[in-house]
């Protein structure tokens, strides 16, 4: 029997996985790797009634995409059925470093 549970009753873990998948559709326009694999996402929290909070950074405070990347992430998360509110907060503490990249990103960019 197929699972027909409505998305409004997604478990926190299921919703968090959907949020990660949505974030992985967002790319830094100058780097051919999604922002999640780049290590730009510091924290994802799911609060009651499917409110999503994302704490993120950018590769540099002067990143030319500083305006668009957080907006693109918020848009991608809002498209998930059942999500109520989305809050994306930008921080530069700790500062971004290439060590934050996943192995996938390092391979893609030739760092390994």
CSV table of C-alpha atoms in Angstrom, one decimal:
chain,number,residue,atom,x,y,z
A,1,UNK,CA,0.0,0.0,0.0
A,2,UNK,CA,1.3,3.4,-1.0
A,3,UNK,CA,2.0,6.0,1.8
A,4,UNK,CA,-0.7,8.6,1.4
A,5,UNK,CA,0.2,10.7,4.4
A,6,UNK,CA,-0.4,14.3,3.7
A,7,UNK,CA,2.7,16.5,3.6
A,8,UNK,CA,1.3,18.7,6.3
A,9,UNK,CA,2.1,15.9,8.7
A,10,UNK,CA,5.7,15.3,7.5
A,11,UNK,CA,8.0,14.3,10.3
A,12,UNK,CA,10.7,16.8,11.2
A,13,UNK,CA,13.3,14.5,9.7
A,14,UNK,CA,11.4,14.2,6.4
A,15,UNK,CA,10.8,17.9,6.1
A,16,UNK,CA,14.5,18.6,6.9
A,17,UNK,CA,15.5,16.2,4.1
A,18,UNK,CA,13.1,18.0,1.7
A,19,UNK,CA,14.7,21.3,2.7
A,20,UNK,CA,18.2,20.0,2.0
A,21,UNK,CA,17.0,18.7,-1.4
A,22,UNK,CA,15.5,22.2,-2.1
A,23,UNK,CA,18.7,24.0,-1.0
A,24,UNK,CA,20.7,21.7,-3.3
A,25,UNK,CA,18.9,23.2,-6.3
A,26,UNK,CA,20.5,26.6,-5.6
A,27,UNK,CA,23.9,27.3,-7.0
A,28,UNK,CA,26.4,30.1,-6.6
A,29,UNK,CA,26.4,31.5,-10.2
A,30,UNK,CA,30.2,31.6,-10.2
A,31,UNK,CA,30.8,28.1,-8.9
A,32,UNK,CA,29.3,24.9,-10.5
A,33,UNK,CA,28.4,23.4,-7.1
A,34,UNK,CA,25.2,23.8,-5.1
A,35,UNK,CA,25.4,26.0,-2.0
A,36,UNK,CA,24.8,23.0,0.3
A,37,UNK,CA,27.8,21.0,-0.9
A,38,UNK,CA,29.8,24.2,-0.9
A,39,UNK,CA,29.3,24.3,2.9
A,40,UNK,CA,27.4,27.6,2.9
A,41,UNK,CA,24.6,26.2,5.1
A,42,UNK,CA,25.5,26.3,8.8
A,43,UNK,CA,22.2,25.2,10.3
A,44,UNK,CA,18.7,24.1,9.3
A,45,UNK,CA,16.1,24.1,12.0
A,46,UNK,CA,12.5,23.0,11.8
A,47,UNK,CA,10.1,24.6,14.3
A,48,UNK,CA,6.5,23.6,15.1
A,49,UNK,CA,3.9,23.9,12.3
A,50,UNK,CA,6.6,23.4,9.6
A,51,UNK,CA,8.5,26.7,10.1
A,52,UNK,CA,12.0,26.5,8.6
A,53,UNK,CA,15.0,28.5,9.7
A,54,UNK,CA,18.3,28.4,7.8
A,55,UNK,CA,21.6,30.0,9.0
A,56,UNK,CA,24.0,30.4,6.1
A,57,UNK,CA,27.0,32.3,4.9
A,58,UNK,CA,28.5,33.2,1.6
A,59,UNK,CA,32.0,32.5,0.2
A,60,UNK,CA,32.9,36.2,0.9
A,61,UNK,CA,31.1,39.2,2.3
A,62,UNK,CA,31.7,40.9,-1.0
A,63,UNK,CA,30.1,38.0,-3.0
A,64,UNK,CA,28.3,39.5,-6.0
A,65,UNK,CA,25.4,37.1,-5.4
A,66,UNK,CA,24.9,38.2,-1.8
A,67,UNK,CA,21.5,39.5,-2.6
A,68,UNK,CA,20.2,36.6,-4.8
A,69,UNK,CA,21.5,33.4,-3.1
A,70,UNK,CA,19.5,33.8,0.2
A,71,UNK,CA,16.4,34.8,-1.7
A,72,UNK,CA,16.8,31.8,-4.1
A,73,UNK,CA,17.2,29.5,-1.0
A,74,UNK,CA,14.0,30.9,0.6
A,75,UNK,CA,12.1,30.6,-2.7
A,76,UNK,CA,13.2,26.9,-3.1
A,77,UNK,CA,12.1,26.1,0.5
A,78,UNK,CA,8.8,27.8,0.1
A,79,UNK,CA,8.0,25.6,-2.8
A,80,UNK,CA,7.9,22.5,-0.5
A,81,UNK,CA,4.3,21.6,0.1
A,82,UNK,CA,3.4,22.0,3.8
A,83,UNK,CA,6.1,24.6,4.7
A,84,UNK,CA,4.6,27.5,6.7
A,85,UNK,CA,7.2,30.2,7.2
A,86,UNK,CA,10.8,30.4,6.0
A,87,UNK,CA,13.6,32.5,7.6
A,88,UNK,CA,17.0,32.7,6.0
A,89,UNK,CA,19.7,34.4,8.1
A,90,UNK,CA,23.1,35.4,6.7
A,91,UNK,CA,26.2,35.3,9.0
A,92,UNK,CA,29.9,35.6,8.5
A,93,UNK,CA,30.8,34.1,11.8
A,94,UNK,CA,32.6,31.8,11.4
A,95,UNK,CA,34.1,33.0,8.2
A,96,UNK,CA,33.7,30.7,5.2
A,97,UNK,CA,36.7,28.5,4.2
A,98,UNK,CA,37.2,25.9,1.6
A,99,UNK,CA,37.4,23.3,4.4
A,100,UNK,CA,33.6,23.6,4.8
A,101,UNK,CA,33.1,22.1,1.3
A,102,UNK,CA,31.9,18.5,1.1
A,103,UNK,CA,34.1,15.9,-0.6
A,104,UNK,CA,31.6,16.1,-3.6
A,105,UNK,CA,32.3,19.8,-4.0
A,106,UNK,CA,36.0,19.4,-3.6
A,107,UNK,CA,36.1,16.7,-6.3
A,108,UNK,CA,33.9,18.8,-8.6
A,109,UNK,CA,36.1,21.8,-8.2
A,110,UNK,CA,39.4,19.8,-8.5
A,111,UNK,CA,40.6,20.3,-5.0
A,112,UNK,CA,41.0,16.5,-4.4
